mmCIF file of C-alpha atoms in Angstrom:
data_model
loop_
_atom_site.group_PDB
_atom_site.id
_atom_site.type_symbol
_atom_site.label_atom_id
_atom_site.label_comp_id
_atom_site.label_asym_id
_atom_site.label_seq_id
_atom_site.Cartn_x
_atom_site.Cartn_y
_atom_site.Cartn_z
ATOM 1 C CA MET A 1 -13.622 -24.479 -1.176
ATOM 2 C CA VAL A 2 -16.842 -22.511 -1.500
ATOM 3 C CA TYR A 3 -16.608 -18.910 -0.277
ATOM 4 C CA ASP A 4 -19.640 -17.115 1.038
ATOM 5 C CA VAL A 5 -18.822 -14.038 -1.045
ATOM 6 C CA VAL A 6 -16.328 -13.449 -3.830
ATOM 7 C CA ILE A 7 -15.779 -9.811 -4.770
ATOM 8 C CA ILE A 8 -14.256 -9.013 -8.170
ATOM 9 C CA GLY A 9 -12.353 -5.739 -7.910
ATOM 10 C CA ALA A 10 -10.582 -3.906 -5.082
ATOM 11 C CA GLY A 11 -11.393 -0.272 -5.676
ATOM 12 C CA PRO A 12 -13.495 1.665 -3.145
ATOM 13 C CA ALA A 13 -16.659 -0.333 -4.012
ATOM 14 C CA GLY A 14 -14.944 -3.706 -3.729
ATOM 15 C CA LEU A 15 -13.097 -2.813 -0.537
ATOM 16 C CA ALA A 16 -16.254 -1.422 1.097
ATOM 17 C CA ALA A 17 -18.077 -4.613 0.148
ATOM 18 C CA GLY A 18 -15.200 -6.646 1.587
ATOM 19 C CA LEU A 19 -15.283 -4.663 4.817
ATOM 20 C CA TYR A 20 -19.023 -5.120 5.333
ATOM 21 C CA ALA A 21 -19.033 -8.782 4.280
ATOM 22 C CA SER A 22 -16.101 -9.758 6.502
ATOM 23 C CA ARG A 23 -17.539 -7.799 9.455
ATOM 24 C CA ALA A 24 -20.694 -9.888 9.014
ATOM 25 C CA ARG A 25 -18.480 -12.982 9.499
ATOM 26 C CA LEU A 26 -18.907 -14.090 5.908
ATOM 27 C CA ASN A 27 -16.019 -16.027 4.398
ATOM 28 C CA THR A 28 -14.938 -13.313 1.948
ATOM 29 C CA LEU A 29 -12.499 -13.316 -0.955
ATOM 30 C CA ILE A 30 -11.512 -10.173 -2.904
ATOM 31 C CA ILE A 31 -9.941 -10.769 -6.322
ATOM 32 C CA GLU A 32 -8.072 -7.923 -8.027
ATOM 33 C CA LYS A 33 -5.988 -8.268 -11.178
ATOM 34 C CA GLU A 34 -3.501 -5.474 -10.438
ATOM 35 C CA GLY A 35 -3.711 -4.676 -6.719
ATOM 36 C CA PRO A 36 -6.087 -2.502 -4.701
ATOM 37 C CA GLY A 37 -7.125 1.036 -5.534
ATOM 38 C CA GLY A 38 -8.994 1.389 -8.780
ATOM 39 C CA GLN A 39 -9.133 4.865 -10.315
ATOM 40 C CA ILE A 40 -8.784 6.696 -7.006
ATOM 41 C CA LYS A 41 -5.201 5.533 -6.511
ATOM 42 C CA THR A 42 -4.269 7.967 -9.308
ATOM 43 C CA THR A 43 -6.025 10.908 -7.614
ATOM 44 C CA ASP A 44 -3.844 13.383 -5.784
ATOM 45 C CA GLU A 45 -6.504 15.114 -3.707
ATOM 46 C CA VAL A 46 -9.704 13.717 -2.221
ATOM 47 C CA ALA A 47 -11.509 16.789 -0.919
ATOM 48 C CA ASN A 48 -15.102 15.644 -1.422
ATOM 49 C CA TYR A 49 -15.111 12.399 0.563
ATOM 50 C CA PRO A 50 -16.996 13.141 3.817
ATOM 51 C CA GLY A 51 -14.767 13.003 6.880
ATOM 52 C CA SER A 52 -11.526 12.362 5.014
ATOM 53 C CA ILE A 53 -8.489 13.779 6.759
ATOM 54 C CA ARG A 54 -7.031 17.081 5.635
ATOM 55 C CA ASN A 55 -4.806 16.715 2.557
ATOM 56 C CA ALA A 56 -6.021 13.157 1.988
ATOM 57 C CA THR A 57 -4.863 11.528 -1.247
ATOM 58 C CA GLY A 58 -6.344 8.663 -3.225
ATOM 59 C CA PRO A 59 -3.537 6.278 -2.227
ATOM 60 C CA SER A 60 -3.793 7.201 1.477
ATOM 61 C CA LEU A 61 -7.548 6.605 1.478
ATOM 62 C CA ILE A 62 -7.149 3.234 -0.244
ATOM 63 C CA GLU A 63 -4.373 2.250 2.172
ATOM 64 C CA ARG A 64 -6.724 2.793 5.112
ATOM 65 C CA MET A 65 -9.541 0.865 3.401
ATOM 66 C CA VAL A 66 -7.197 -2.072 2.805
ATOM 67 C CA GLU A 67 -6.126 -2.025 6.469
ATOM 68 C CA GLN A 68 -9.760 -2.216 7.573
ATOM 69 C CA VAL A 69 -10.532 -5.083 5.200
ATOM 70 C CA ASP A 70 -7.506 -7.004 6.434
ATOM 71 C CA GLU A 71 -8.382 -6.337 10.080
ATOM 72 C CA PHE A 72 -11.752 -8.038 9.643
ATOM 73 C CA GLY A 73 -10.276 -11.089 7.932
ATOM 74 C CA ALA A 74 -11.196 -10.780 4.269
ATOM 75 C CA LYS A 75 -8.794 -12.645 2.016
ATOM 76 C CA ARG A 76 -7.238 -10.694 -0.864
ATOM 77 C CA ILE A 77 -5.525 -12.236 -3.883
ATOM 78 C CA ILE A 78 -4.176 -11.157 -7.270
ATOM 79 C CA ASP A 79 -5.779 -12.923 -10.220
ATOM 80 C CA GLU A 80 -7.744 -12.022 -13.338
ATOM 81 C CA ILE A 81 -11.169 -13.559 -13.838
ATOM 82 C CA VAL A 82 -11.562 -14.618 -17.460
ATOM 83 C CA GLU A 83 -14.767 -16.662 -17.380
ATOM 84 C CA VAL A 84 -17.817 -16.926 -15.140
ATOM 85 C CA ASP A 85 -20.655 -19.413 -14.751
ATOM 86 C CA PHE A 86 -23.594 -17.935 -12.853
ATOM 87 C CA SER A 87 -26.117 -20.594 -13.928
ATOM 88 C CA GLY A 88 -26.000 -22.688 -10.760
ATOM 89 C CA LYS A 89 -26.708 -21.999 -7.120
ATOM 90 C CA ILE A 90 -22.938 -22.009 -6.546
ATOM 91 C CA LYS A 91 -21.287 -19.409 -8.766
ATOM 92 C CA VAL A 92 -18.073 -20.385 -10.539
ATOM 93 C CA LEU A 93 -15.337 -17.911 -11.481
ATOM 94 C CA LYS A 94 -12.382 -19.031 -13.566
ATOM 95 C CA GLY A 95 -9.204 -17.000 -13.151
ATOM 96 C CA LYS A 96 -5.891 -17.168 -14.955
ATOM 97 C CA LYS A 97 -4.425 -18.800 -11.838
ATOM 98 C CA GLU A 98 -7.282 -20.702 -10.193
ATOM 99 C CA GLU A 99 -10.989 -21.439 -10.178
ATOM 100 C CA TYR A 100 -13.185 -20.013 -7.414
ATOM 101 C CA GLN A 101 -16.639 -20.911 -6.095
ATOM 102 C CA ALA A 102 -19.021 -18.718 -4.142
ATOM 103 C CA LYS A 103 -22.547 -18.560 -2.799
ATOM 104 C CA ALA A 104 -22.717 -14.905 -3.840
ATOM 105 C CA VAL A 105 -20.659 -12.692 -6.144
ATOM 106 C CA ILE A 106 -20.203 -8.922 -6.018
ATOM 107 C CA ILE A 107 -18.908 -7.378 -9.242
ATOM 108 C CA ALA A 108 -16.917 -4.214 -8.520
ATOM 109 C CA THR A 109 -14.739 -4.059 -11.611
ATOM 110 C CA GLY A 110 -15.040 -0.287 -12.040
ATOM 111 C CA ALA A 111 -14.183 1.542 -15.228
ATOM 112 C CA THR A 112 -11.111 2.492 -17.240
ATOM 113 C CA PRO A 113 -10.218 5.862 -18.820
ATOM 114 C CA LYS A 114 -11.774 6.441 -22.230
ATOM 115 C CA PRO A 115 -9.309 7.313 -25.009
ATOM 116 C CA ILE A 116 -9.853 10.134 -27.485
ATOM 117 C CA GLY A 117 -9.592 7.623 -30.302
ATOM 118 C CA CYS A 118 -7.472 9.696 -32.682
ATOM 119 C CA PRO A 119 -4.397 8.677 -34.729
ATOM 120 C CA GLY A 120 -1.164 8.581 -32.719
ATOM 121 C CA GLU A 121 -2.859 8.329 -29.320
ATOM 122 C CA LYS A 122 -1.895 4.724 -28.658
ATOM 123 C CA GLU A 123 1.615 5.227 -30.060
ATOM 124 C CA PHE A 124 2.365 8.174 -27.763
ATOM 125 C CA THR A 125 0.704 6.870 -24.603
ATOM 126 C CA GLY A 126 3.475 7.017 -22.007
ATOM 127 C CA ARG A 127 5.489 9.224 -24.343
ATOM 128 C CA GLY A 128 3.571 12.438 -23.882
ATOM 129 C CA VAL A 129 -0.023 11.229 -23.709
ATOM 130 C CA SER A 130 -1.282 10.258 -20.246
ATOM 131 C CA TYR A 131 -4.495 9.458 -18.390
ATOM 132 C CA CYS A 132 -3.091 10.044 -14.898
ATOM 133 C CA ALA A 133 -1.879 13.459 -13.731
ATOM 134 C CA THR A 134 -0.538 12.197 -10.395
ATOM 135 C CA CYS A 135 1.399 9.438 -12.162
ATOM 136 C CA ASP A 136 3.024 11.561 -14.853
ATOM 137 C CA GLY A 137 2.655 15.228 -13.939
ATOM 138 C CA ALA A 138 6.148 15.516 -12.468
ATOM 139 C CA PHE A 139 7.688 14.516 -15.825
ATOM 140 C CA PHE A 140 6.574 17.860 -17.252
ATOM 141 C CA GLU A 141 8.266 20.157 -14.740
ATOM 142 C CA ASP A 142 8.291 23.715 -16.140
ATOM 143 C CA MET A 143 6.862 22.545 -19.494
ATOM 144 C CA GLU A 144 3.570 23.199 -21.223
ATOM 145 C CA VAL A 145 0.753 20.677 -20.809
ATOM 146 C CA PHE A 146 -2.765 20.286 -22.170
ATOM 147 C CA VAL A 147 -5.766 18.683 -20.507
ATOM 148 C CA VAL A 148 -8.518 17.266 -22.720
ATOM 149 C CA GLY A 149 -11.963 17.316 -21.127
ATOM 150 C CA GLY A 150 -14.318 19.584 -19.246
ATOM 151 C CA GLY A 151 -15.714 17.592 -16.332
ATOM 152 C CA ASP A 152 -14.750 17.511 -12.653
ATOM 153 C CA SER A 153 -11.782 15.171 -13.179
ATOM 154 C CA ALA A 154 -10.353 17.171 -16.077
ATOM 155 C CA VAL A 155 -10.484 20.511 -14.267
ATOM 156 C CA GLU A 156 -9.262 19.130 -10.929
ATOM 157 C CA GLU A 157 -6.310 17.428 -12.617
ATOM 158 C CA ALA A 158 -5.560 20.596 -14.596
ATOM 159 C CA MET A 159 -5.238 22.486 -11.317
ATOM 160 C CA TYR A 160 -3.008 19.755 -9.927
ATOM 161 C CA LEU A 161 -0.758 19.971 -13.005
ATOM 162 C CA THR A 162 -0.104 23.678 -12.368
ATOM 163 C CA ARG A 163 2.208 22.492 -9.566
ATOM 164 C CA PHE A 164 4.609 21.253 -12.242
ATOM 165 C CA ALA A 165 3.831 22.834 -15.609
ATOM 166 C CA ARG A 166 4.511 26.464 -16.453
ATOM 167 C CA LYS A 167 1.216 26.585 -18.374
ATOM 168 C CA VAL A 168 -1.851 24.330 -18.524
ATOM 169 C CA THR A 169 -4.412 24.625 -21.323
ATOM 170 C CA ILE A 170 -7.784 22.914 -21.007
ATOM 171 C CA ILE A 171 -9.125 21.744 -24.381
ATOM 172 C CA HIS A 172 -12.884 21.267 -24.373
ATOM 173 C CA ARG A 173 -15.238 20.409 -27.228
ATOM 174 C CA ARG A 174 -17.921 22.760 -25.870
ATOM 175 C CA ASP A 175 -17.953 26.467 -25.040
ATOM 176 C CA GLN A 176 -18.350 25.935 -21.303
ATOM 177 C CA LEU A 177 -17.139 23.432 -18.707
ATOM 178 C CA ARG A 178 -19.249 20.633 -17.257
ATOM 179 C CA ALA A 179 -17.378 20.625 -13.942
ATOM 180 C CA ALA A 180 -19.021 21.700 -10.680
ATOM 181 C CA LYS A 181 -19.229 25.491 -10.330
ATOM 182 C CA SER A 182 -16.937 25.530 -7.288
ATOM 183 C CA ILE A 183 -14.234 23.706 -9.257
ATOM 184 C CA GLN A 184 -14.696 25.991 -12.277
ATOM 185 C CA GLU A 185 -14.262 29.104 -10.144
ATOM 186 C CA LYS A 186 -10.887 27.877 -8.852
ATOM 187 C CA ALA A 187 -9.715 27.094 -12.381
ATOM 188 C CA PHE A 188 -10.757 30.476 -13.793
ATOM 189 C CA LYS A 189 -8.845 32.220 -10.998
ATOM 190 C CA ASN A 190 -5.653 30.233 -11.606
ATOM 191 C CA PRO A 191 -3.223 32.366 -13.655
ATOM 192 C CA LYS A 192 -1.498 29.280 -15.066
ATOM 193 C CA ILE A 193 -4.649 27.865 -16.686
ATOM 194 C CA ASP A 194 -5.852 28.811 -20.177
ATOM 195 C CA PHE A 195 -8.817 27.466 -22.150
ATOM 196 C CA MET A 196 -9.275 26.308 -25.722
ATOM 197 C CA TRP A 197 -13.032 26.174 -26.356
ATOM 198 C CA ASN A 198 -15.012 24.282 -29.024
ATOM 199 C CA THR A 199 -11.922 22.254 -29.822
ATOM 200 C CA VAL A 200 -11.025 18.580 -30.230
ATOM 201 C CA VAL A 201 -7.700 16.800 -30.756
ATOM 202 C CA THR A 202 -7.584 14.977 -34.100
ATOM 203 C CA GLU A 203 -4.007 13.641 -34.220
ATOM 204 C CA PHE A 204 -0.817 13.207 -32.196
ATOM 205 C CA LYS A 205 2.571 13.377 -33.936
ATOM 206 C CA GLY A 206 6.227 12.966 -33.076
ATOM 207 C CA ASP A 207 9.399 10.965 -33.486
ATOM 208 C CA GLY A 208 9.579 8.597 -30.524
ATOM 209 C CA ILE A 209 8.027 11.183 -28.209
ATOM 210 C CA LEU A 210 5.071 13.541 -28.603
ATOM 211 C CA GLN A 211 6.186 16.666 -30.452
ATOM 212 C CA SER A 212 2.979 18.103 -31.897
ATOM 213 C CA MET A 213 -0.774 17.631 -32.105
ATOM 214 C CA VAL A 214 -3.482 18.674 -34.515
ATOM 215 C CA VAL A 215 -6.581 20.330 -33.063
ATOM 216 C CA LYS A 216 -9.837 21.214 -34.778
ATOM 217 C CA ASN A 217 -12.376 23.911 -33.988
ATOM 218 C CA VAL A 218 -15.740 22.128 -34.090
ATOM 219 C CA VAL A 219 -17.607 25.355 -34.926
ATOM 220 C CA THR A 220 -15.474 26.675 -37.796
ATOM 221 C CA GLY A 221 -13.916 23.375 -38.891
ATOM 222 C CA GLU A 222 -10.472 25.026 -38.844
ATOM 223 C CA GLU A 223 -7.521 22.752 -38.057
ATOM 224 C CA ARG A 224 -4.116 23.804 -36.768
ATOM 225 C CA GLU A 225 -1.025 22.108 -35.462
ATOM 226 C CA ILE A 226 0.388 22.849 -32.016
ATOM 227 C CA VAL A 227 4.139 22.245 -31.908
ATOM 228 C CA ALA A 228 6.265 21.764 -28.797
ATOM 229 C CA ASP A 229 8.534 24.598 -27.675
ATOM 230 C CA GLU A 230 12.016 24.140 -29.189
ATOM 231 C CA ASN A 231 13.659 24.239 -25.768
ATOM 232 C CA ASP A 232 11.310 21.592 -24.355
ATOM 233 C CA GLY A 233 11.141 19.219 -27.313
ATOM 234 C CA THR A 234 7.851 17.781 -26.083
ATOM 235 C CA PHE A 235 4.711 18.581 -24.090
ATOM 236 C CA GLY A 236 2.173 16.626 -22.112
ATOM 237 C CA VAL A 237 -1.432 15.836 -22.989
ATOM 238 C CA PHE A 238 -3.622 14.485 -20.203
ATOM 239 C CA VAL A 239 -6.884 12.918 -21.335
ATOM 240 C CA PHE A 240 -9.977 12.992 -19.095
ATOM 241 C CA VAL A 241 -12.963 12.462 -21.408
ATOM 242 C CA GLY A 242 -14.827 9.814 -19.425
ATOM 243 C CA TYR A 243 -14.578 6.125 -18.691
ATOM 244 C CA ASN A 244 -15.477 2.735 -20.139
ATOM 245 C CA PRO A 245 -17.069 0.260 -17.695
ATOM 246 C CA ALA A 246 -14.981 -2.899 -17.193
ATOM 247 C CA THR A 247 -17.888 -5.245 -17.861
ATOM 248 C CA LYS A 248 -17.047 -7.037 -21.121
ATOM 249 C CA LEU A 249 -16.745 -10.350 -19.263
ATOM 250 C CA PHE A 250 -20.423 -10.164 -18.311
ATOM 251 C CA GLU A 251 -21.895 -9.241 -21.703
ATOM 252 C CA GLY A 252 -24.742 -11.565 -22.620
ATOM 253 C CA ILE A 253 -24.966 -12.774 -19.008
ATOM 254 C CA LEU A 254 -26.142 -9.728 -17.075
ATOM 255 C CA ASP A 255 -28.642 -7.073 -18.123
ATOM 256 C CA MET A 256 -26.770 -3.934 -19.214
ATOM 257 C CA GLU A 257 -27.301 -0.427 -20.512
ATOM 258 C CA ASN A 258 -24.555 1.104 -22.656
ATOM 259 C CA GLY A 259 -22.097 -1.355 -21.127
ATOM 260 C CA TYR A 260 -23.080 -0.579 -17.531
ATOM 261 C CA ILE A 261 -24.639 -3.308 -15.366
ATOM 262 C CA LYS A 262 -28.267 -2.785 -14.387
ATOM 263 C CA THR A 263 -29.098 -3.249 -10.701
ATOM 264 C CA ASP A 264 -31.923 -2.406 -8.357
ATOM 265 C CA GLU A 265 -31.423 -0.157 -5.316
ATOM 266 C CA ASN A 266 -30.088 -3.152 -3.382
ATOM 267 C CA MET A 267 -27.364 -3.767 -6.017
ATOM 268 C CA ARG A 268 -29.051 -6.955 -7.231
ATOM 269 C CA THR A 269 -28.570 -7.860 -10.899
ATOM 270 C CA ASN A 270 -30.971 -9.943 -12.977
ATOM 271 C CA ILE A 271 -29.263 -13.101 -11.682
ATOM 272 C CA PRO A 272 -29.998 -14.106 -8.053
ATOM 273 C CA GLY A 273 -26.835 -14.114 -5.947
ATOM 274 C CA VAL A 274 -24.964 -11.778 -8.284
ATOM 275 C CA PHE A 275 -24.586 -8.142 -7.282
ATOM 276 C CA ALA A 276 -22.798 -5.137 -8.799
ATOM 277 C CA ALA A 277 -21.328 -2.078 -7.101
ATOM 278 C CA GLY A 278 -19.459 1.063 -8.098
ATOM 279 C CA ASP A 279 -18.616 2.699 -11.404
ATOM 280 C CA ASN A 280 -19.517 -0.351 -13.496
ATOM 281 C CA ARG A 281 -23.260 -0.096 -12.827
ATOM 282 C CA VAL A 282 -25.995 2.204 -14.156
ATOM 283 C CA LYS A 283 -26.148 5.238 -11.852
ATOM 284 C CA SER A 284 -26.300 9.031 -11.936
ATOM 285 C CA LEU A 285 -23.139 9.834 -9.951
ATOM 286 C CA ARG A 286 -19.788 8.032 -10.068
ATOM 287 C CA GLN A 287 -17.705 9.167 -7.106
ATOM 288 C CA VAL A 288 -15.813 7.493 -4.256
ATOM 289 C CA VAL A 289 -18.658 8.193 -1.851
ATOM 290 C CA THR A 290 -21.250 6.473 -4.074
ATOM 291 C CA ALA A 291 -18.901 3.564 -4.805
ATOM 292 C CA THR A 292 -18.381 2.823 -1.113
ATOM 293 C CA ALA A 293 -22.131 3.119 -0.491
ATOM 294 C CA ASP A 294 -22.790 0.654 -3.324
ATOM 295 C CA GLY A 295 -20.262 -1.774 -1.852
ATOM 296 C CA ALA A 296 -21.818 -1.643 1.599
ATOM 297 C CA ILE A 297 -25.323 -2.192 0.210
ATOM 298 C CA ALA A 298 -24.150 -5.055 -2.028
ATOM 299 C CA ALA A 299 -22.499 -6.834 0.914
ATOM 300 C CA VAL A 300 -25.581 -6.516 3.124
ATOM 301 C CA SER A 301 -27.765 -7.733 0.240
ATOM 302 C CA ALA A 302 -25.413 -10.672 -0.324
ATOM 303 C CA GLU A 303 -25.565 -11.565 3.369
ATOM 304 C CA LYS A 304 -29.367 -11.569 3.258
ATOM 305 C CA TYR A 305 -29.381 -13.637 0.065
ATOM 306 C CA ILE A 306 -27.104 -16.270 1.636
ATOM 307 C CA GLU A 307 -29.246 -16.441 4.781
ATOM 308 C CA GLU A 308 -32.364 -17.010 2.693
ATOM 309 C CA ASN A 309 -30.916 -19.523 0.220
ATOM 310 C CA PHE A 310 -28.290 -21.544 2.076
ATOM 311 C CA GLU A 311 -29.419 -23.332 5.203
ATOM 312 C CA GLU A 312 -26.754 -24.231 7.732
#
């Protein structure tokens, strides 16, 4: 079977593309390797998505997007694409379970959290080190936690963690935050939040669970070890230092810049019939609102491409 459109990824970009493609009566398939949501399903509060209901969460927003996609008849499956062939008019995608064919492909694979890259990080992931405050924050009830990063996500998640932790310290490699001023103001007013400026984490240590970490002042070069409170035995470190685009599969096939897929304003890549949308493409702002816009544009562009290249 040849689908009109196959969408790889079911985050906000992929789901928006699925909604617009299926509404246009295109035979649409959405392939996701782990289930719908992308990064936003780990976000507790979505306050900057226009028109979202009061107290909206990432999961609640995704749930509604999935309902809309299903209502318009898009097919959703779980599979992981491991190989693609975009050389022909019909695009071929090989998954771990099946092979798929499509007239047009929309790549909405998103991005994954970027690790610090220091010794012990991998060993203590899930044992004190986390990349998702809403997933793991509750495990640190009345304990001390640290947030590494200084952007919007880091500061927003730090504020979320104050619901559980008795103290939250933001560790940032610079002497000022990169987050939006409105977010910074809230953080500075929060009595539970402290700041550790000009500092990076250089090592995580422990016996089975995270018990200490080594931090370094990037200005003075001084290193010191932070040890967990004796009564707690551990502490949490939440890492929000950016993301890596999930585009490795397309290296050498699509034009890229620093791992991000290059597109024009209509989401077209260098290969006709192949489009990209969301956090995996070159753009200035990576937010839910821009991801959904990308998805809508990609679907409309795919529809136009099919009309022009496939006669009934």
